[in-house]
PDB file of C-alpha atoms in Angstrom:
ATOM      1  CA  UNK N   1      -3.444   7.246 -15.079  1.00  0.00           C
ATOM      2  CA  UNK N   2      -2.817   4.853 -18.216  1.00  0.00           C
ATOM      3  CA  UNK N   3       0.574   6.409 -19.407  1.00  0.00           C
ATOM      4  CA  UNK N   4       2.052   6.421 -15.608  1.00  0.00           C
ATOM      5  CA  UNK N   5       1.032   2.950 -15.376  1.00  0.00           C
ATOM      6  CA  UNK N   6       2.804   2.403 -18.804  1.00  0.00           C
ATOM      7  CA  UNK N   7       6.000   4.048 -17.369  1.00  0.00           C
ATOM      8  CA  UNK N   8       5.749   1.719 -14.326  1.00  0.00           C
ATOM      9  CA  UNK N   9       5.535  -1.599 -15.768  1.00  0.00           C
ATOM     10  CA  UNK N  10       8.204  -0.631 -18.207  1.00  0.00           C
ATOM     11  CA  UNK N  11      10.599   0.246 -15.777  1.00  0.00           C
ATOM     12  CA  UNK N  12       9.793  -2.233 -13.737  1.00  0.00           C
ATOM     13  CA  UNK N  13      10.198  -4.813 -16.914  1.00  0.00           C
ATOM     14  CA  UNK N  14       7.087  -5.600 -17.161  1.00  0.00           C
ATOM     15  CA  UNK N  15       4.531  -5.522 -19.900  1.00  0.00           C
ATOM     16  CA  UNK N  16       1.993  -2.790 -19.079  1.00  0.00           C
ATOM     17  CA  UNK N  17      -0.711  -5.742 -20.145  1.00  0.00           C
ATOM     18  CA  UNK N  18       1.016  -8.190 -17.852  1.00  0.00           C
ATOM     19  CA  UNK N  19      -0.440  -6.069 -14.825  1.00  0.00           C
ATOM     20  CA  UNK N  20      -3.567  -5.555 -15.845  1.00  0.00           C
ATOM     21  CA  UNK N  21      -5.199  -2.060 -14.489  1.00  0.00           C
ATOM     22  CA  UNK N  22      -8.787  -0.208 -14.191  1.00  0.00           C
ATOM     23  CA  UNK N  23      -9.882   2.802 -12.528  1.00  0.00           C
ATOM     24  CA  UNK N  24     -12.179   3.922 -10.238  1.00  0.00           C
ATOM     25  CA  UNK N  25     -14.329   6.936 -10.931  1.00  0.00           C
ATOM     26  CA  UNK N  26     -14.439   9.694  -8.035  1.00  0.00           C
ATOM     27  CA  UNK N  27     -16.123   8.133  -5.529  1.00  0.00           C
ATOM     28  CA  UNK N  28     -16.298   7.672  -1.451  1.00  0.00           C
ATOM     29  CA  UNK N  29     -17.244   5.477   0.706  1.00  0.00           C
ATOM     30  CA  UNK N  30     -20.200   2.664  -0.203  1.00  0.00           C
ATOM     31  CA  UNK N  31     -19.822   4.089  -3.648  1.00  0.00           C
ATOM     32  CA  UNK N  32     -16.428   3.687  -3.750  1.00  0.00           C
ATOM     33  CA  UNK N  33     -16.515  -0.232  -2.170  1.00  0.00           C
ATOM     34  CA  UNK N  34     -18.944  -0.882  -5.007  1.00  0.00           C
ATOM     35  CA  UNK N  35     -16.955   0.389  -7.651  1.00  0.00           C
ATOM     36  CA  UNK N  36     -14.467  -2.068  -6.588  1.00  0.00           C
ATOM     37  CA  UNK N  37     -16.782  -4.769  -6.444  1.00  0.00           C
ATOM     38  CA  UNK N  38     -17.963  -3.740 -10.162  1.00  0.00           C
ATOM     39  CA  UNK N  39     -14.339  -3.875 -11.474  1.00  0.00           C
ATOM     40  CA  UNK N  40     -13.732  -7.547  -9.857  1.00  0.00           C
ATOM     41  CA  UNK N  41     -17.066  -8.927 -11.011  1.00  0.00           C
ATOM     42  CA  UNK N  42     -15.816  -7.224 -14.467  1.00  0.00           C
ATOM     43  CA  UNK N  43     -12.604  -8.972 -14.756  1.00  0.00           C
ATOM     44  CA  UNK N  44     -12.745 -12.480 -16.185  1.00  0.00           C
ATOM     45  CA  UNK N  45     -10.694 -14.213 -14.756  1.00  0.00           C
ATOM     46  CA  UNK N  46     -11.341 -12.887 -11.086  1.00  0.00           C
ATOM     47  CA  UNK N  47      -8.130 -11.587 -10.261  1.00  0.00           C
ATOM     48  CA  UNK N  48      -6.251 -13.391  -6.971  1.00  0.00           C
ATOM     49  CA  UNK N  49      -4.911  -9.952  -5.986  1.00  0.00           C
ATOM     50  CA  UNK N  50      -6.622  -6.575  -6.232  1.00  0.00           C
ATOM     51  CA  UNK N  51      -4.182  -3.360  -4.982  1.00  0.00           C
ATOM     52  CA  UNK N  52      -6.209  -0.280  -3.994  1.00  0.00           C
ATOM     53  CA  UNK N  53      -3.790   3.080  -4.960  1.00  0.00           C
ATOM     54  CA  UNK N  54      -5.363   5.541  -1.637  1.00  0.00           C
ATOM     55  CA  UNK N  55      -7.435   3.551  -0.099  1.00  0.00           C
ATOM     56  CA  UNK N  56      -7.308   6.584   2.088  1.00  0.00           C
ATOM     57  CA  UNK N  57      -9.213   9.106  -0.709  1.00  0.00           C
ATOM     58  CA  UNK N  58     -11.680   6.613  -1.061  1.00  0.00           C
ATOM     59  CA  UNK N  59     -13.987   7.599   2.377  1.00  0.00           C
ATOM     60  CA  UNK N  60     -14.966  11.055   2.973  1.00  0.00           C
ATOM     61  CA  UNK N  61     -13.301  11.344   5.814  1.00  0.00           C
ATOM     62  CA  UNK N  62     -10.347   8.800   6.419  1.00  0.00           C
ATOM     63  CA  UNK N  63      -9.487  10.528   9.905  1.00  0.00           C
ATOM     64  CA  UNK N  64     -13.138   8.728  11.290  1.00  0.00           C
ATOM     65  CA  UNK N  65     -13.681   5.586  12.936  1.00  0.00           C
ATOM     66  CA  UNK N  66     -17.571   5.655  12.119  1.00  0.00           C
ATOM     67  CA  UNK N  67     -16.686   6.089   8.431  1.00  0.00           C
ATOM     68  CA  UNK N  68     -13.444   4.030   7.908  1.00  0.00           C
ATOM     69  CA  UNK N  69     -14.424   1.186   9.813  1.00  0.00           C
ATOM     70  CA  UNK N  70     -17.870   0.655   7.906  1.00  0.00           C
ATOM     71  CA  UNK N  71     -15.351   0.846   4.720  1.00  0.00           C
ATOM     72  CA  UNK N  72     -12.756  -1.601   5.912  1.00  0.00           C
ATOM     73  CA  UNK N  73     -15.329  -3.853   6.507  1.00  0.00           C
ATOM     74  CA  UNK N  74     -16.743  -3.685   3.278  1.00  0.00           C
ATOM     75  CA  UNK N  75     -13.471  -4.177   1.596  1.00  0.00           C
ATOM     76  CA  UNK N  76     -12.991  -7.112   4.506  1.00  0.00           C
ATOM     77  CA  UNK N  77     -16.194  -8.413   2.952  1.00  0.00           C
ATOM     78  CA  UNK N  78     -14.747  -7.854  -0.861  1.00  0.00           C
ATOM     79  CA  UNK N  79     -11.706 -10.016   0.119  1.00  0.00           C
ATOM     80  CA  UNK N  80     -14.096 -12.866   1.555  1.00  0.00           C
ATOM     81  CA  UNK N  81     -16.563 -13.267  -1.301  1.00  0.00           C
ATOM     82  CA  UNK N  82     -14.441 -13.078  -3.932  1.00  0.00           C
ATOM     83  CA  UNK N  83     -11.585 -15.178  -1.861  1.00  0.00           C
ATOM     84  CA  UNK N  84      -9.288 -12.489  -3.209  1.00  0.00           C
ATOM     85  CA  UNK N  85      -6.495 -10.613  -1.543  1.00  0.00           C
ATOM     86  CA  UNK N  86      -7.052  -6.947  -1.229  1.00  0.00           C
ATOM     87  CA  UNK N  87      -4.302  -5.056  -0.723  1.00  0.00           C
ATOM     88  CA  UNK N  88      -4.293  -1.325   0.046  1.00  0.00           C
ATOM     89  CA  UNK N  89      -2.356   1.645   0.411  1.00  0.00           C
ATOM     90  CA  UNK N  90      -2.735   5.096   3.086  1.00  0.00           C
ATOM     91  CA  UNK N  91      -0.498   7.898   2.991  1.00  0.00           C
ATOM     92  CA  UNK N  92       0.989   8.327   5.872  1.00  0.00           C
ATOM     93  CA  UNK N  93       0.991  11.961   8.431  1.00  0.00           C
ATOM     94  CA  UNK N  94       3.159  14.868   7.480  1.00  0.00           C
ATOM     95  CA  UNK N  95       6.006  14.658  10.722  1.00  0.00           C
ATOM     96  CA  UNK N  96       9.265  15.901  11.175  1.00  0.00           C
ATOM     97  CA  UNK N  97      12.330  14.088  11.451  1.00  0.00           C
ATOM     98  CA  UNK N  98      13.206  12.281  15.112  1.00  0.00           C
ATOM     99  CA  UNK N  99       9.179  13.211  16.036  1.00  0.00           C
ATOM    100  CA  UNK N 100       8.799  10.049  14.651  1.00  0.00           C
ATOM    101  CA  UNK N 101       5.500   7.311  15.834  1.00  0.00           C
ATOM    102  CA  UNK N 102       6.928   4.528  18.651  1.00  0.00           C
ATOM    103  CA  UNK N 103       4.499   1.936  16.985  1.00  0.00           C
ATOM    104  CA  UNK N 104       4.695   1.236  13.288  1.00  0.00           C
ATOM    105  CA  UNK N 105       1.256   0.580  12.772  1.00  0.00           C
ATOM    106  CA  UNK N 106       0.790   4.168  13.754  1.00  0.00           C
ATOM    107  CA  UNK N 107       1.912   5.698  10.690  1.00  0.00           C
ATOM    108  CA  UNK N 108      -0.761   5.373   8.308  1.00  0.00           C
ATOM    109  CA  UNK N 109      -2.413   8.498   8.007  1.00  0.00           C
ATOM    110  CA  UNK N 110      -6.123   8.722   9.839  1.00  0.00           C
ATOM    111  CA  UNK N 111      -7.894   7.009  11.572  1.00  0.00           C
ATOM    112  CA  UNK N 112      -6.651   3.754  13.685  1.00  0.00           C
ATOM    113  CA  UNK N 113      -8.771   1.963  12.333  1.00  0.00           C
ATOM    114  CA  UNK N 114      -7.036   1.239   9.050  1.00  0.00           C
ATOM    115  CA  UNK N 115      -4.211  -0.558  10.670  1.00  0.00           C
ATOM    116  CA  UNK N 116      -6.751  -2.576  13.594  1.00  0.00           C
ATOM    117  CA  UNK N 117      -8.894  -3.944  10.459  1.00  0.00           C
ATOM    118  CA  UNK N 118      -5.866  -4.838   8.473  1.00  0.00           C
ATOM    119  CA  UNK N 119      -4.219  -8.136   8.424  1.00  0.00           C
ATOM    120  CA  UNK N 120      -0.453  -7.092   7.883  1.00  0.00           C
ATOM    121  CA  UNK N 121       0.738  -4.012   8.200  1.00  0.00           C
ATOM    122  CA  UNK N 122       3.840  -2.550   5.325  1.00  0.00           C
ATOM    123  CA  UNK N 123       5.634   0.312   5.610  1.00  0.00           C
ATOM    124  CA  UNK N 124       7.863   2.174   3.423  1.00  0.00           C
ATOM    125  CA  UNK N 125      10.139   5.139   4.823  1.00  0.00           C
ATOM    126  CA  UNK N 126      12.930   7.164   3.919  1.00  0.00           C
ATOM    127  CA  UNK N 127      16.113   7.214   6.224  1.00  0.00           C
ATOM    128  CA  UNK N 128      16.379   9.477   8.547  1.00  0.00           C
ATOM    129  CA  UNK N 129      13.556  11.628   7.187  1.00  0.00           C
ATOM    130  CA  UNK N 130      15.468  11.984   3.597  1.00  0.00           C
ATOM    131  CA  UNK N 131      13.284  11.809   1.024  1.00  0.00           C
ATOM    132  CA  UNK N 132      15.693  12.179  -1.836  1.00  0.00           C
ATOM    133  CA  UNK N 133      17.599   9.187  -0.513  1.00  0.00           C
ATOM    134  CA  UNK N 134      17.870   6.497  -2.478  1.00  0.00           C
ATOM    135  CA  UNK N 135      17.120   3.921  -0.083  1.00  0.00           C
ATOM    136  CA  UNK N 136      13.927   2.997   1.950  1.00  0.00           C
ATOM    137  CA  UNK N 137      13.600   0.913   4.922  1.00  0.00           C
ATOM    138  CA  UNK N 138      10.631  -1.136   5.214  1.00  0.00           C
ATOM    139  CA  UNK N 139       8.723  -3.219   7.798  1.00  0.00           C
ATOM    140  CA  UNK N 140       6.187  -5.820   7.122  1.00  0.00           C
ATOM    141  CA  UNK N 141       4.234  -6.256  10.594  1.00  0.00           C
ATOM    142  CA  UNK N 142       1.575  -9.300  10.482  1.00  0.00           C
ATOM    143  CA  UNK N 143      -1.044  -9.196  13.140  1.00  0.00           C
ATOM    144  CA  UNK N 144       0.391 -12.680  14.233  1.00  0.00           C
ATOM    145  CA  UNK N 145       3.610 -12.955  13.426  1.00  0.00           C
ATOM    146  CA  UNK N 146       7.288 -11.896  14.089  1.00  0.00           C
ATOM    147  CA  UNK N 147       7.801  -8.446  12.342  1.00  0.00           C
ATOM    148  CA  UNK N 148      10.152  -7.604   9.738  1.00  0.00           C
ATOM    149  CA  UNK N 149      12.617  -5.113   8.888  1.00  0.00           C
ATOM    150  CA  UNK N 150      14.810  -4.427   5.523  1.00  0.00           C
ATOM    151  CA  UNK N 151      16.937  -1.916   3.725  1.00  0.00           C
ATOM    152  CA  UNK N 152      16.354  -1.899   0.417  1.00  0.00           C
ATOM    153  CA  UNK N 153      17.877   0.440  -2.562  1.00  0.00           C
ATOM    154  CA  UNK N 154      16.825   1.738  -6.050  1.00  0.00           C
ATOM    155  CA  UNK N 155      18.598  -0.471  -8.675  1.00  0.00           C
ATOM    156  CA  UNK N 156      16.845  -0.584 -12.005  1.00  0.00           C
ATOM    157  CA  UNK N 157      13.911   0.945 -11.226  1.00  0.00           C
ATOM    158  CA  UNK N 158      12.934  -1.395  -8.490  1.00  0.00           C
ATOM    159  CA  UNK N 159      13.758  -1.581  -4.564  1.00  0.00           C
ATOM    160  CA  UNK N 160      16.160  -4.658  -3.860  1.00  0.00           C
ATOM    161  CA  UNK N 161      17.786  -5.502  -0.257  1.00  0.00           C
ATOM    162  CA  UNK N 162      20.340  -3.072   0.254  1.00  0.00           C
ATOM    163  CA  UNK N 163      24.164  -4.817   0.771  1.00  0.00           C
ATOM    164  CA  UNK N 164      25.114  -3.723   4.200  1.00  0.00           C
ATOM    165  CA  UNK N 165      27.662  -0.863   4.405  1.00  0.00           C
ATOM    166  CA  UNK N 166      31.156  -2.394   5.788  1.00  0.00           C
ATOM    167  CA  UNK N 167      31.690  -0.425   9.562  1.00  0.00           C
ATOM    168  CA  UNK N 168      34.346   2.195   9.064  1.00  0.00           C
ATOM    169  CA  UNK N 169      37.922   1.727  10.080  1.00  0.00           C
ATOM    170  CA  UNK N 170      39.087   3.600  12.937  1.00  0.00           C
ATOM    171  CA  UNK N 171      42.997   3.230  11.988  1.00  0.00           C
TER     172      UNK N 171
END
């Protein structure tokens, strides 16, 4: 909501006003793509970046090809028209540590489809399964390009590159 978003653009040093914010009413699906058409045609000017919180809660049922992919290429469609960049997040699947996905891509949550229809590819994980760490490793994986990988670390509020830890002496 509005006060969270407050809290994040203040940590993050930011003016909440600087990142400017609207929400979408409970919606899935066509309704939902609409709804995000609405808010871009009602934001003068048209924003160059739009970020979708759970793009994943916005189709009523995000484990389906024949319902994601209709979606995906709605918000494909968005992103074209309004020569925008549309930028989404997905939760990713409840697993347990070292059971793990071999493919990166493979860890949003549902169906395949939201990775196949996406352009790039980021994800954010905790080490070794830790989620009170206070680092997160993430990859960046661009359909056609050489992936990415970095440590980063809470400092401030925001996720820098982690300094690497010196090897340990054996003497």
């Amino acid at each position: 909501g509005a006060d969270s978003h407050t809290r994040t653009m203040r940590r993050l040093g930011f003016r909440p006003d600087q990142v400017p914010i609207k929400f979408l009413k409970a919606a899935v699906d066509g309704e939902a793509s609409q709804q995000v058409i609405d808010m871009i045609e009602q934001t003068n000017p048209t924003p160059q970046v739009v970020f979708i919180e759970g793009s994943d809660m916005l189709v009523s049922d995000p484990n389906s090809l024949d319902v994601v992919m209709p979606f995906m290429h709605e918000i494909q469609q968005i992103a074209s028209h309004f020569h925008i960049a549309v930028v989404g997040s997905c939760g990713a699947p409840k697993t347990k540590p070292k059971e793990g996905y071999a493919a990166k891509r493979d860890t949003i949550f549902g169906s395949a489809v939201w990775s196949r229809m996406s352009e790039t590819i980021v994800t954010i994980q905790y080490p070794a399964g830790d989620d009170t760490a206070n680092k997160r490793e993430i990859a960046i994986l661009p359909r056609n390009a050489k992936a990415e990988q970095f440590t980063t670390e809470f400092e401030d509020g925001r996720l820098v590159i982690a300094t690497p830890e010196a090897p340990i002496s054996a003497e």
